[in-house]
Every structure is written in structure tokens, then in C-alpha cells.
Amino acid sequence: MNKLSNLFKENNLKLTPQRYAIYNYLLGTKSHPSAEMIYEALRPHYPTMSLATVYKTLNTLIELGLVQQLNVGEDNFRFDAKSESHPHIVCLGCGRVDDIDELELDHINQIAQKYTNYKISSSKVYFYGLCAECQAQEKGDR
Amino acid sequence: MNKLSNLFKENNLKLTPQRYAIYNYLLGTKSHPSAEMIYEALRPHYPTMSLATVYKTLNTLIELGLVQQLNVGEDNFRFDAKSESHPHIVCLGCGRVDDIDELELDHINQIAQKYTNYKISSSKVYFYGLCAECQAQEKGDR
DNA sequence: GTCCATGCAAACGGTTTGCATAAGG
DNA sequence: CCTTATGCAAACCGTTTGCATGGAC
């Protein structure tokens, strides 16, 4: 059996087509979509699926540790199927969000631990800037 | 005259008691309050002030660069009078937010720049963990 | 006196919830 | 069959907006 169905079974959860589709969509994209974006993307294939189901499924997947929620500073959340911690970069021009997989920042937890009496368990790092496309467009504007 | 009134004058803004009180409150606290918390804290002194004014004032102060908005992952925003970039730490137990002033992480922008074709302009770092009080309480629970 | 700010209430938008129906195991 | 998930609509909650009144300059 595959890991996913076992994980669902262990938690008394049903592996419905909607859940499968949402998780698969997240696995297959690098775009860190919002719930709304996922809903719109899957609508052609699952025209009866409701936005509420997308939200409920995302929360289920987060509890399972399969998905993480990002807070880039917009008014909504974005979602990422990779649950390991890794930095993200947000374009201030167009709002797109990318991973910076190669950048390894786990050591900053240890460093920060020296400066606080909190017991640090995790961290999130967001970079902000302009993506290649928006840089090009900015040059064009001048 | 003081810097604040000059800054307001330059921008054709009026330095009203409400604006003054909100900014002063933020300068005097380390608690990174939400708009609602600011509203409640000032209510005894400014009973007629509305929550809408708090929001409008905060946005004004952000535009002036006097205040920054934090996104700790809750459903609301928090505000900080120090506008220079510095890391924050969030307690997963009680939700309090503290600064980690001594930790200097500006160099990570340069490091990250090597791994992306974005033009990086800033970054935000959030640590998550348990504050001293919540650690103590957790021990008491067992 | 002019123009911007305040305060109220209503609107807004993303997210959650309640509940009857549908469908996975 | 039993139990959990779905889909719909309504509720929720933080934040924003429109507008008439009030106050800073």
C-alpha cells in the first residue's frame, strides 16, 4: 500500500477524491497557492467541489503534517506541500512566492537560542524583493 | 519643534490626540499589540475613540515608516513601533511576541541573494517556541 | 474658514461552522 | 451499515470604507 492511504487509515480519515486531488495539486505545483487558487484550479475537474471542502481538507493535511501554511503578509494564507522548513521569497511587485531550497538556515535556531529564554522549536524566514519579471518590467517603465 | 510634528507637517497630516496616543503607546510597550489590544488599552483614556481610528492611524504610521506590521501566523496583525528590521519570537503556548534585539541577521539577505534571481530588499524572521512562563507551566502539568 | 480626521455603522473578504445529504470503508 | 466527508448557506471576525460631523491648523 502507499504511504498516503496508510496515513489516512491510521487516523480514521477517508481518502476521498477531493482530498487526493488537493494534495496532489499541491505536490505538483511550486506556486504556493491560496485556498481560492486551489479551488479555481481544480474546479474544471471537480465542478461540484466547494470552497469549504478545500479549507477543511487543507486543515486536515496540515494536522497530518503533509502541508504547511505560509503567511507572506497578504490578507490570506498560502499553502505548501513540502512540510520541511525552508525559506520563501515573496515578490513585492506581483505577489508570487518561491522557495529558496538551496539556502540552509536551520543553524539560526541555535544561534537565536543564545539570545532568548524561550525554548525555540522552529522558525520561518521570508525574503522580500522583486522577481526577475518584475525587475525587467520596472526597467521598461523608465 | 520635535521630529514627530515636523514629519506630520511635511506630509500634510494633523497630529491629533488620538494619533499621538497610539504612537506613544506603541513606543512604550514591548508587547507587539494587535489593533484591538491598542484600542482596549487606550479606551480608558480615550473613551470616544473608535476602532476604525486605530486602524486608520496605524496605516498612516506605517506609511510614514514609524511603525511596522507583524504577521506571526495568527488571524490578525500585530504592530511594532521600531521600524528597523529585527527578529521576533512567538510563544506557541500563550501567543506573546517578543523581540530578539541582540540577534543580528541582516547578513542572511546577502547570503540568500546568491540563491535566487529575485532582487532582495528585506526579510522577516520569526522564531517559534515556548516562553519561560509556558515552559514552567508545562512542567507543572506533568 | 478650509481641509483633514474622527466616529459610527455598514460593507468586505477570507475562513469557519452547522447541518442535511452523500459516499468511503 | 456505520461513520466520516461533502456541499451549501449562514455565521464569523478582523479590517476597510462611506459619510456626516468635529477639530486641527
mmCIF file of C-alpha atoms (C1' of nucleotides) in Angstrom:
data_model
loop_
_atom_site.group_PDB
_atom_site.id
_atom_site.type_symbol
_atom_site.label_atom_id
_atom_site.label_comp_id
_atom_site.label_asym_id
_atom_site.label_seq_id
_atom_site.Cartn_x
_atom_site.Cartn_y
_atom_site.Cartn_z
ATOM 1 C CA MET A 1 0.000 0.000 0.000
ATOM 2 C CA ASN A 2 1.154 3.511 -0.466
ATOM 3 C CA LYS A 3 2.089 5.736 2.415
ATOM 4 C CA LEU A 4 -0.734 8.179 1.947
ATOM 5 C CA SER A 5 -3.571 5.689 2.277
ATOM 6 C CA ASN A 6 -1.919 4.129 5.313
ATOM 7 C CA LEU A 7 -1.522 7.510 6.959
ATOM 8 C CA PHE A 8 -5.169 8.274 6.368
ATOM 9 C CA LYS A 9 -6.248 4.883 7.638
ATOM 10 C CA GLU A 10 -4.254 5.272 10.842
ATOM 11 C CA ASN A 11 -6.097 8.486 11.529
ATOM 12 C CA ASN A 12 -9.563 7.204 10.653
ATOM 13 C CA LEU A 13 -9.723 9.534 7.712
ATOM 14 C CA LYS A 14 -11.193 8.750 4.337
ATOM 15 C CA LEU A 15 -9.122 9.219 1.237
ATOM 16 C CA THR A 16 -11.758 10.903 -0.881
ATOM 17 C CA PRO A 17 -11.194 12.075 -4.458
ATOM 18 C CA GLN A 18 -11.308 15.681 -3.295
ATOM 19 C CA ARG A 19 -8.607 15.178 -0.689
ATOM 20 C CA TYR A 20 -6.468 13.262 -3.102
ATOM 21 C CA ALA A 21 -6.843 15.926 -5.765
ATOM 22 C CA ILE A 22 -5.976 18.788 -3.424
ATOM 23 C CA TYR A 23 -2.887 17.108 -2.050
ATOM 24 C CA ASN A 24 -1.746 16.069 -5.495
ATOM 25 C CA TYR A 25 -2.229 19.536 -6.833
ATOM 26 C CA LEU A 26 -0.081 20.939 -4.053
ATOM 27 C CA LEU A 27 2.589 18.329 -4.689
ATOM 28 C CA GLY A 28 2.663 19.232 -8.353
ATOM 29 C CA THR A 29 2.949 22.994 -8.105
ATOM 30 C CA LYS A 30 5.623 25.373 -6.949
ATOM 31 C CA SER A 31 3.281 28.332 -6.828
ATOM 32 C CA HIS A 32 2.286 28.212 -3.134
ATOM 33 C CA PRO A 33 -1.385 28.772 -3.934
ATOM 34 C CA SER A 34 -4.064 30.172 -1.662
ATOM 35 C CA ALA A 35 -7.193 28.146 -0.918
ATOM 36 C CA GLU A 36 -9.058 30.145 -3.522
ATOM 37 C CA MET A 37 -6.402 29.435 -6.163
ATOM 38 C CA ILE A 38 -6.576 25.710 -5.432
ATOM 39 C CA TYR A 39 -10.336 25.833 -5.687
ATOM 40 C CA GLU A 40 -10.236 27.584 -9.054
ATOM 41 C CA ALA A 41 -7.538 25.275 -10.382
ATOM 42 C CA LEU A 42 -9.462 22.127 -9.532
ATOM 43 C CA ARG A 43 -12.884 23.423 -10.451
ATOM 44 C CA PRO A 44 -12.731 22.226 -14.076
ATOM 45 C CA HIS A 45 -12.033 18.688 -12.868
ATOM 46 C CA TYR A 46 -14.253 18.762 -9.774
ATOM 47 C CA PRO A 47 -17.041 21.170 -10.621
ATOM 48 C CA THR A 48 -19.138 20.229 -7.600
ATOM 49 C CA MET A 49 -16.369 20.673 -5.042
ATOM 50 C CA SER A 50 -16.959 23.542 -2.651
ATOM 51 C CA LEU A 51 -14.503 26.039 -1.272
ATOM 52 C CA ALA A 52 -15.375 24.843 2.223
ATOM 53 C CA THR A 53 -14.084 21.409 1.312
ATOM 54 C CA VAL A 54 -10.816 22.921 0.167
ATOM 55 C CA TYR A 55 -10.404 24.653 3.516
ATOM 56 C CA LYS A 56 -11.380 21.599 5.519
ATOM 57 C CA THR A 57 -9.046 19.397 3.527
ATOM 58 C CA LEU A 58 -6.142 21.807 3.874
ATOM 59 C CA ASN A 59 -6.596 21.860 7.633
ATOM 60 C CA THR A 60 -6.695 18.084 7.677
ATOM 61 C CA LEU A 61 -3.488 17.883 5.661
ATOM 62 C CA ILE A 62 -1.810 20.372 7.981
ATOM 63 C CA GLU A 63 -2.743 18.269 11.014
ATOM 64 C CA LEU A 64 -1.233 15.269 9.284
ATOM 65 C CA GLY A 65 1.960 17.235 8.722
ATOM 66 C CA LEU A 66 1.709 16.911 4.957
ATOM 67 C CA VAL A 67 1.191 20.590 4.275
ATOM 68 C CA GLN A 68 2.341 23.851 5.784
ATOM 69 C CA GLN A 69 0.667 27.229 5.882
ATOM 70 C CA LEU A 70 2.543 30.347 4.807
ATOM 71 C CA ASN A 71 1.990 33.888 5.966
ATOM 72 C CA VAL A 72 3.621 36.112 3.463
ATOM 73 C CA GLY A 73 1.958 39.249 4.752
ATOM 74 C CA GLU A 74 -1.026 39.303 2.466
ATOM 75 C CA ASP A 75 -4.557 39.064 3.707
ATOM 76 C CA ASN A 76 -4.792 35.354 3.022
ATOM 77 C CA PHE A 77 -2.837 32.182 3.639
ATOM 78 C CA ARG A 78 -0.835 30.212 1.158
ATOM 79 C CA PHE A 79 -0.075 26.517 1.222
ATOM 80 C CA ASP A 80 2.960 24.401 0.523
ATOM 81 C CA ALA A 81 3.089 20.620 0.270
ATOM 82 C CA LYS A 82 6.663 20.417 1.480
ATOM 83 C CA SER A 83 6.398 20.387 5.222
ATOM 84 C CA GLU A 84 10.112 20.681 5.980
ATOM 85 C CA SER A 85 11.185 24.144 6.928
ATOM 86 C CA HIS A 86 12.734 26.153 4.109
ATOM 87 C CA PRO A 87 12.890 29.853 3.304
ATOM 88 C CA HIS A 88 10.494 31.591 0.936
ATOM 89 C CA ILE A 89 10.777 34.721 -1.114
ATOM 90 C CA VAL A 90 7.882 36.988 -1.962
ATOM 91 C CA CYS A 91 7.755 39.344 -4.925
ATOM 92 C CA LEU A 92 6.676 42.808 -3.856
ATOM 93 C CA GLY A 93 5.646 43.526 -7.430
ATOM 94 C CA CYS A 94 3.383 40.659 -8.443
ATOM 95 C CA GLY A 95 2.930 38.708 -5.209
ATOM 96 C CA ARG A 96 4.367 35.428 -6.400
ATOM 97 C CA VAL A 97 6.090 33.252 -3.840
ATOM 98 C CA ASP A 98 9.051 30.992 -4.490
ATOM 99 C CA ASP A 99 11.130 28.575 -2.463
ATOM 100 C CA ILE A 100 14.813 29.055 -1.848
ATOM 101 C CA ASP A 101 15.540 25.389 -1.400
ATOM 102 C CA GLU A 102 19.308 25.592 -1.547
ATOM 103 C CA LEU A 103 19.565 28.051 1.318
ATOM 104 C CA GLU A 104 20.086 26.227 4.570
ATOM 105 C CA LEU A 105 19.195 28.338 7.602
ATOM 106 C CA ASP A 106 18.471 25.767 10.279
ATOM 107 C CA HIS A 107 21.508 26.888 12.254
ATOM 108 C CA ILE A 108 19.913 30.228 13.071
ATOM 109 C CA ASN A 109 17.652 28.457 15.569
ATOM 110 C CA GLN A 110 20.691 27.503 17.624
ATOM 111 C CA ILE A 111 22.171 30.964 17.316
ATOM 112 C CA ALA A 112 18.943 32.656 18.347
ATOM 113 C CA GLN A 113 18.596 30.302 21.305
ATOM 114 C CA LYS A 114 21.529 32.099 22.944
ATOM 115 C CA TYR A 115 19.636 35.376 22.975
ATOM 116 C CA THR A 116 16.313 34.334 24.466
ATOM 117 C CA ASN A 117 14.873 32.353 27.342
ATOM 118 C CA TYR A 118 12.226 30.916 25.048
ATOM 119 C CA LYS A 119 12.687 27.288 24.076
ATOM 120 C CA ILE A 120 12.893 27.600 20.299
ATOM 121 C CA SER A 121 11.304 24.853 18.251
ATOM 122 C CA SER A 122 11.093 26.294 14.746
ATOM 123 C CA SER A 123 11.454 29.392 12.624
ATOM 124 C CA LYS A 124 10.150 30.941 9.457
ATOM 125 C CA VAL A 125 12.133 33.163 7.156
ATOM 126 C CA TYR A 126 10.607 35.318 4.447
ATOM 127 C CA PHE A 127 12.594 37.360 1.982
ATOM 128 C CA TYR A 128 11.002 40.201 0.061
ATOM 129 C CA GLY A 129 12.096 41.659 -3.219
ATOM 130 C CA LEU A 130 11.394 41.805 -6.930
ATOM 131 C CA CYS A 131 11.275 38.722 -9.136
ATOM 132 C CA ALA A 132 13.100 38.630 -12.455
ATOM 133 C CA GLU A 133 9.974 39.503 -14.426
ATOM 134 C CA CYS A 134 9.116 42.481 -12.255
ATOM 135 C CA GLN A 135 12.693 43.764 -12.412
ATOM 136 C CA ALA A 136 12.540 43.640 -16.213
ATOM 137 C CA GLN A 137 9.199 45.400 -16.245
ATOM 138 C CA GLU A 138 10.497 48.107 -13.949
ATOM 139 C CA LYS A 139 13.353 48.826 -16.325
ATOM 140 C CA GLY A 140 10.885 49.012 -19.169
ATOM 141 C CA ASP A 141 8.812 51.560 -17.287
ATOM 142 C CA ARG A 142 11.586 54.098 -17.051
ATOM 143 C CA MET B 1 9.925 71.571 17.335
ATOM 144 C CA ASN B 2 10.067 67.846 17.717
ATOM 145 C CA LYS B 3 10.635 65.442 14.889
ATOM 146 C CA LEU B 4 7.173 63.958 15.025
ATOM 147 C CA SER B 5 5.260 67.165 14.467
ATOM 148 C CA ASN B 6 7.613 68.124 11.645
ATOM 149 C CA LEU B 7 7.154 64.779 9.971
ATOM 150 C CA PHE B 8 3.403 65.152 10.156
ATOM 151 C CA LYS B 9 3.515 68.692 8.858
ATOM 152 C CA GLU B 10 5.643 67.688 5.882
ATOM 153 C CA ASN B 11 3.018 65.167 4.927
ATOM 154 C CA ASN B 12 0.029 67.434 5.462
ATOM 155 C CA LEU B 13 -1.141 65.292 8.329
ATOM 156 C CA LYS B 14 -2.633 66.525 11.547
ATOM 157 C CA LEU B 15 -1.132 65.466 14.825
ATOM 158 C CA THR B 16 -4.361 64.655 16.627
ATOM 159 C CA PRO B 17 -4.516 63.421 20.221
ATOM 160 C CA GLN B 18 -5.587 60.003 19.010
ATOM 161 C CA ARG B 19 -2.626 59.659 16.677
ATOM 162 C CA TYR B 20 -0.270 60.878 19.323
ATOM 163 C CA ALA B 21 -1.675 58.461 21.897
ATOM 164 C CA ILE B 22 -1.469 55.453 19.606
ATOM 165 C CA TYR B 23 2.093 56.120 18.566
ATOM 166 C CA ASN B 24 3.142 56.814 22.120
ATOM 167 C CA TYR B 25 1.522 53.659 23.341
ATOM 168 C CA LEU B 26 3.414 51.647 20.762
ATOM 169 C CA LEU B 27 6.676 53.333 21.717
ATOM 170 C CA GLY B 28 6.107 52.470 25.347
ATOM 171 C CA THR B 29 5.264 48.805 25.048
ATOM 172 C CA LYS B 30 7.210 45.708 24.107
ATOM 173 C CA SER B 31 4.113 43.604 23.695
ATOM 174 C CA HIS B 32 3.570 43.978 19.929
ATOM 175 C CA PRO B 33 -0.145 44.537 20.356
ATOM 176 C CA SER B 34 -2.892 43.991 17.809
ATOM 177 C CA ALA B 35 -5.196 46.848 16.807
ATOM 178 C CA GLU B 36 -7.815 45.522 19.178
ATOM 179 C CA MET B 37 -5.335 45.424 22.070
ATOM 180 C CA ILE B 38 -4.311 49.029 21.417
ATOM 181 C CA TYR B 39 -7.950 50.045 21.294
ATOM 182 C CA GLU B 40 -8.701 48.383 24.626
ATOM 183 C CA ALA B 41 -5.581 49.791 26.264
ATOM 184 C CA LEU B 42 -6.393 53.358 25.275
ATOM 185 C CA ARG B 43 -10.116 53.164 25.837
ATOM 186 C CA PRO B 44 -9.973 54.295 29.475
ATOM 187 C CA HIS B 45 -8.143 57.451 28.408
ATOM 188 C CA TYR B 46 -9.952 57.995 25.118
ATOM 189 C CA PRO B 47 -13.418 56.555 25.639
ATOM 190 C CA THR B 48 -14.812 58.050 22.442
ATOM 191 C CA MET B 49 -12.073 56.753 20.167
ATOM 192 C CA SER B 50 -13.242 54.183 17.672
ATOM 193 C CA LEU B 51 -11.524 51.050 16.486
ATOM 194 C CA ALA B 52 -11.660 52.407 12.952
ATOM 195 C CA THR B 53 -9.484 55.313 14.037
ATOM 196 C CA VAL B 54 -6.946 52.904 15.463
ATOM 197 C CA TYR B 55 -6.760 51.100 12.157
ATOM 198 C CA LYS B 56 -6.570 54.298 10.117
ATOM 199 C CA THR B 57 -3.885 55.714 12.374
ATOM 200 C CA LEU B 58 -1.823 52.538 12.256
ATOM 201 C CA ASN B 59 -1.897 52.588 8.481
ATOM 202 C CA THR B 60 -0.852 56.220 8.495
ATOM 203 C CA LEU B 61 2.059 55.474 10.822
ATOM 204 C CA ILE B 62 3.125 52.571 8.627
ATOM 205 C CA GLU B 63 3.161 54.819 5.572
ATOM 206 C CA LEU B 64 5.333 57.260 7.486
ATOM 207 C CA GLY B 65 7.709 54.432 8.320
ATOM 208 C CA LEU B 66 7.207 54.845 12.056
ATOM 209 C CA VAL B 67 5.547 51.503 12.614
ATOM 210 C CA GLN B 68 5.823 48.036 11.142
ATOM 211 C CA GLN B 69 3.221 45.323 10.826
ATOM 212 C CA LEU B 70 3.973 41.796 12.003
ATOM 213 C CA ASN B 71 2.485 38.592 10.707
ATOM 214 C CA VAL B 72 3.128 35.988 13.308
ATOM 215 C CA GLY B 73 0.741 33.470 11.786
ATOM 216 C CA GLU B 74 -2.340 34.326 13.796
ATOM 217 C CA ASP B 75 -5.516 35.575 12.238
ATOM 218 C CA ASN B 76 -4.703 39.207 12.974
ATOM 219 C CA PHE B 77 -1.839 41.650 12.627
ATOM 220 C CA ARG B 78 0.443 42.962 15.323
ATOM 221 C CA PHE B 79 2.270 46.257 15.396
ATOM 222 C CA ASP B 80 5.719 47.375 16.430
ATOM 223 C CA ALA B 81 6.969 50.942 16.788
ATOM 224 C CA LYS B 82 10.532 50.025 15.918
ATOM 225 C CA SER B 83 10.630 50.095 12.184
ATOM 226 C CA GLU B 84 14.147 48.700 11.762
ATOM 227 C CA SER B 85 14.200 45.050 10.857
ATOM 228 C CA HIS B 86 14.799 42.705 13.783
ATOM 229 C CA PRO B 87 13.756 39.156 14.528
ATOM 230 C CA HIS B 88 10.722 38.247 16.615
ATOM 231 C CA ILE B 89 9.845 35.212 18.641
ATOM 232 C CA VAL B 90 6.327 33.934 19.149
ATOM 233 C CA CYS B 91 5.196 31.777 22.052
ATOM 234 C CA LEU B 92 3.226 28.781 20.805
ATOM 235 C CA GLY B 93 1.652 28.462 24.256
ATOM 236 C CA CYS B 94 0.274 31.903 25.078
ATOM 237 C CA GLY B 95 0.778 33.831 21.856
ATOM 238 C CA ARG B 96 3.012 36.539 23.247
ATOM 239 C CA VAL B 97 5.567 38.062 20.900
ATOM 240 C CA ASP B 98 8.999 39.327 21.885
ATOM 241 C CA ASP B 99 11.894 40.971 20.129
ATOM 242 C CA ILE B 100 15.293 39.388 19.864
ATOM 243 C CA ASP B 101 17.145 42.667 19.554
ATOM 244 C CA GLU B 102 20.637 41.309 20.083
ATOM 245 C CA LEU B 103 20.429 38.861 17.218
ATOM 246 C CA GLU B 104 21.797 40.387 14.057
ATOM 247 C CA LEU B 105 20.622 38.611 10.922
ATOM 248 C CA ASP B 106 20.975 41.228 8.220
ATOM 249 C CA HIS B 107 23.724 39.214 6.564
ATOM 250 C CA ILE B 108 21.273 36.498 5.512
ATOM 251 C CA ASN B 109 19.929 38.833 2.835
ATOM 252 C CA GLN B 110 23.307 38.796 1.107
ATOM 253 C CA ILE B 111 23.622 35.052 1.516
ATOM 254 C CA ALA B 112 20.157 34.412 0.140
ATOM 255 C CA GLN B 113 20.848 36.696 -2.804
ATOM 256 C CA LYS B 114 23.244 34.085 -4.168
ATOM 257 C CA TYR B 115 20.468 31.517 -4.439
ATOM 258 C CA THR B 116 17.780 33.484 -6.240
ATOM 259 C CA ASN B 117 17.288 35.766 -9.219
ATOM 260 C CA TYR B 118 14.993 37.988 -7.193
ATOM 261 C CA LYS B 119 16.431 41.318 -6.127
ATOM 262 C CA ILE B 120 16.140 41.023 -2.349
ATOM 263 C CA SER B 121 15.267 44.155 -0.430
ATOM 264 C CA SER B 122 14.283 42.907 3.016
ATOM 265 C CA SER B 123 13.476 39.891 5.115
ATOM 266 C CA LYS B 124 11.438 38.836 8.107
ATOM 267 C CA VAL B 125 12.429 36.156 10.564
ATOM 268 C CA TYR B 126 10.058 34.613 13.066
ATOM 269 C CA PHE B 127 11.080 32.095 15.689
ATOM 270 C CA TYR B 128 8.515 29.895 17.393
ATOM 271 C CA GLY B 129 8.769 28.221 20.762
ATOM 272 C CA LEU B 130 7.694 28.338 24.382
ATOM 273 C CA CYS B 131 8.269 31.353 26.597
ATOM 274 C CA ALA B 132 9.690 30.932 30.103
ATOM 275 C CA GLU B 133 6.247 31.062 31.724
ATOM 276 C CA CYS B 134 4.764 28.454 29.407
ATOM 277 C CA GLN B 135 7.763 26.170 29.907
ATOM 278 C CA ALA B 136 7.258 26.373 33.668
ATOM 279 C CA GLN B 137 3.561 25.711 33.333
ATOM 280 C CA GLU B 138 4.193 22.714 31.114
ATOM 281 C CA LYS B 139 6.449 21.170 33.734
ATOM 282 C CA GLY B 140 3.755 21.778 36.337
ATOM 283 C CA ASP B 141 1.211 19.952 34.213
ATOM 284 C CA ARG B 142 3.090 16.682 34.188
ATOM 285 C "C1'" DG C 1 -12.581 79.083 7.082
ATOM 286 C "C1'" DT C 2 -10.588 75.077 4.941
ATOM 287 C "C1'" DC C 3 -9.398 70.623 4.811
ATOM 288 C "C1'" DC C 4 -8.259 66.617 7.016
ATOM 289 C "C1'" DA C 5 -9.549 63.327 10.896
ATOM 290 C "C1'" DT C 6 -12.889 61.133 13.703
ATOM 291 C "C1'" DG C 7 -16.594 58.042 14.813
ATOM 292 C "C1'" DC C 8 -20.301 55.402 13.607
ATOM 293 C "C1'" DA C 9 -22.306 51.743 11.017
ATOM 294 C "C1'" DA C 10 -22.351 49.164 7.181
ATOM 295 C "C1'" DA C 11 -19.604 46.562 3.879
ATOM 296 C "C1'" DC C 12 -15.984 43.391 2.783
ATOM 297 C "C1'" DG C 13 -13.247 39.170 2.203
ATOM 298 C "C1'" DG C 14 -11.099 35.225 3.815
ATOM 299 C "C1'" DT C 15 -12.145 31.471 6.720
ATOM 300 C "C1'" DT C 16 -15.109 28.538 9.673
ATOM 301 C "C1'" DT C 17 -19.282 26.263 11.106
ATOM 302 C "C1'" DG C 18 -23.891 23.727 11.248
ATOM 303 C "C1'" DC C 19 -26.430 20.603 9.202
ATOM 304 C "C1'" DA C 20 -28.653 17.587 5.914
ATOM 305 C "C1'" DT C 21 -27.137 14.514 2.316
ATOM 306 C "C1'" DA C 22 -23.688 11.560 0.103
ATOM 307 C "C1'" DA C 23 -20.291 8.219 -0.038
ATOM 308 C "C1'" DG C 24 -15.923 5.695 1.768
ATOM 309 C "C1'" DG C 25 -14.551 1.676 4.452
ATOM 310 C "C1'" DC D 1 -24.337 -0.259 7.733
ATOM 311 C "C1'" DC D 2 -21.836 2.933 10.227
ATOM 312 C "C1'" DT D 3 -19.198 6.780 10.386
ATOM 313 C "C1'" DT D 4 -16.864 10.417 8.300
ATOM 314 C "C1'" DA D 5 -16.816 13.827 4.338
ATOM 315 C "C1'" DT D 6 -19.125 16.846 1.251
ATOM 316 C "C1'" DG D 7 -21.619 20.897 -0.202
ATOM 317 C "C1'" DC D 8 -24.416 24.592 0.703
ATOM 318 C "C1'" DA D 9 -25.517 28.669 3.188
ATOM 319 C "C1'" DA D 10 -25.049 31.265 7.019
ATOM 320 C "C1'" DA D 11 -22.035 32.903 10.564
ATOM 321 C "C1'" DC D 12 -17.688 34.890 11.982
ATOM 322 C "C1'" DC D 13 -14.127 38.157 12.697
ATOM 323 C "C1'" DG D 14 -10.513 41.247 11.582
ATOM 324 C "C1'" DT D 15 -10.177 45.054 8.712
ATOM 325 C "C1'" DT D 16 -11.792 48.703 5.489
ATOM 326 C "C1'" DT D 17 -14.918 52.123 3.705
ATOM 327 C "C1'" DG D 18 -18.537 55.917 3.162
ATOM 328 C "C1'" DC D 19 -20.193 59.677 5.022
ATOM 329 C "C1'" DA D 20 -21.724 63.264 8.147
ATOM 330 C "C1'" DT D 21 -19.785 65.725 11.999
ATOM 331 C "C1'" DG D 22 -15.918 67.599 14.529
ATOM 332 C "C1'" DG D 23 -11.469 69.582 15.211
ATOM 333 C "C1'" DA D 24 -6.509 70.917 13.815
ATOM 334 C "C1'" DC D 25 -4.085 74.466 11.698
#
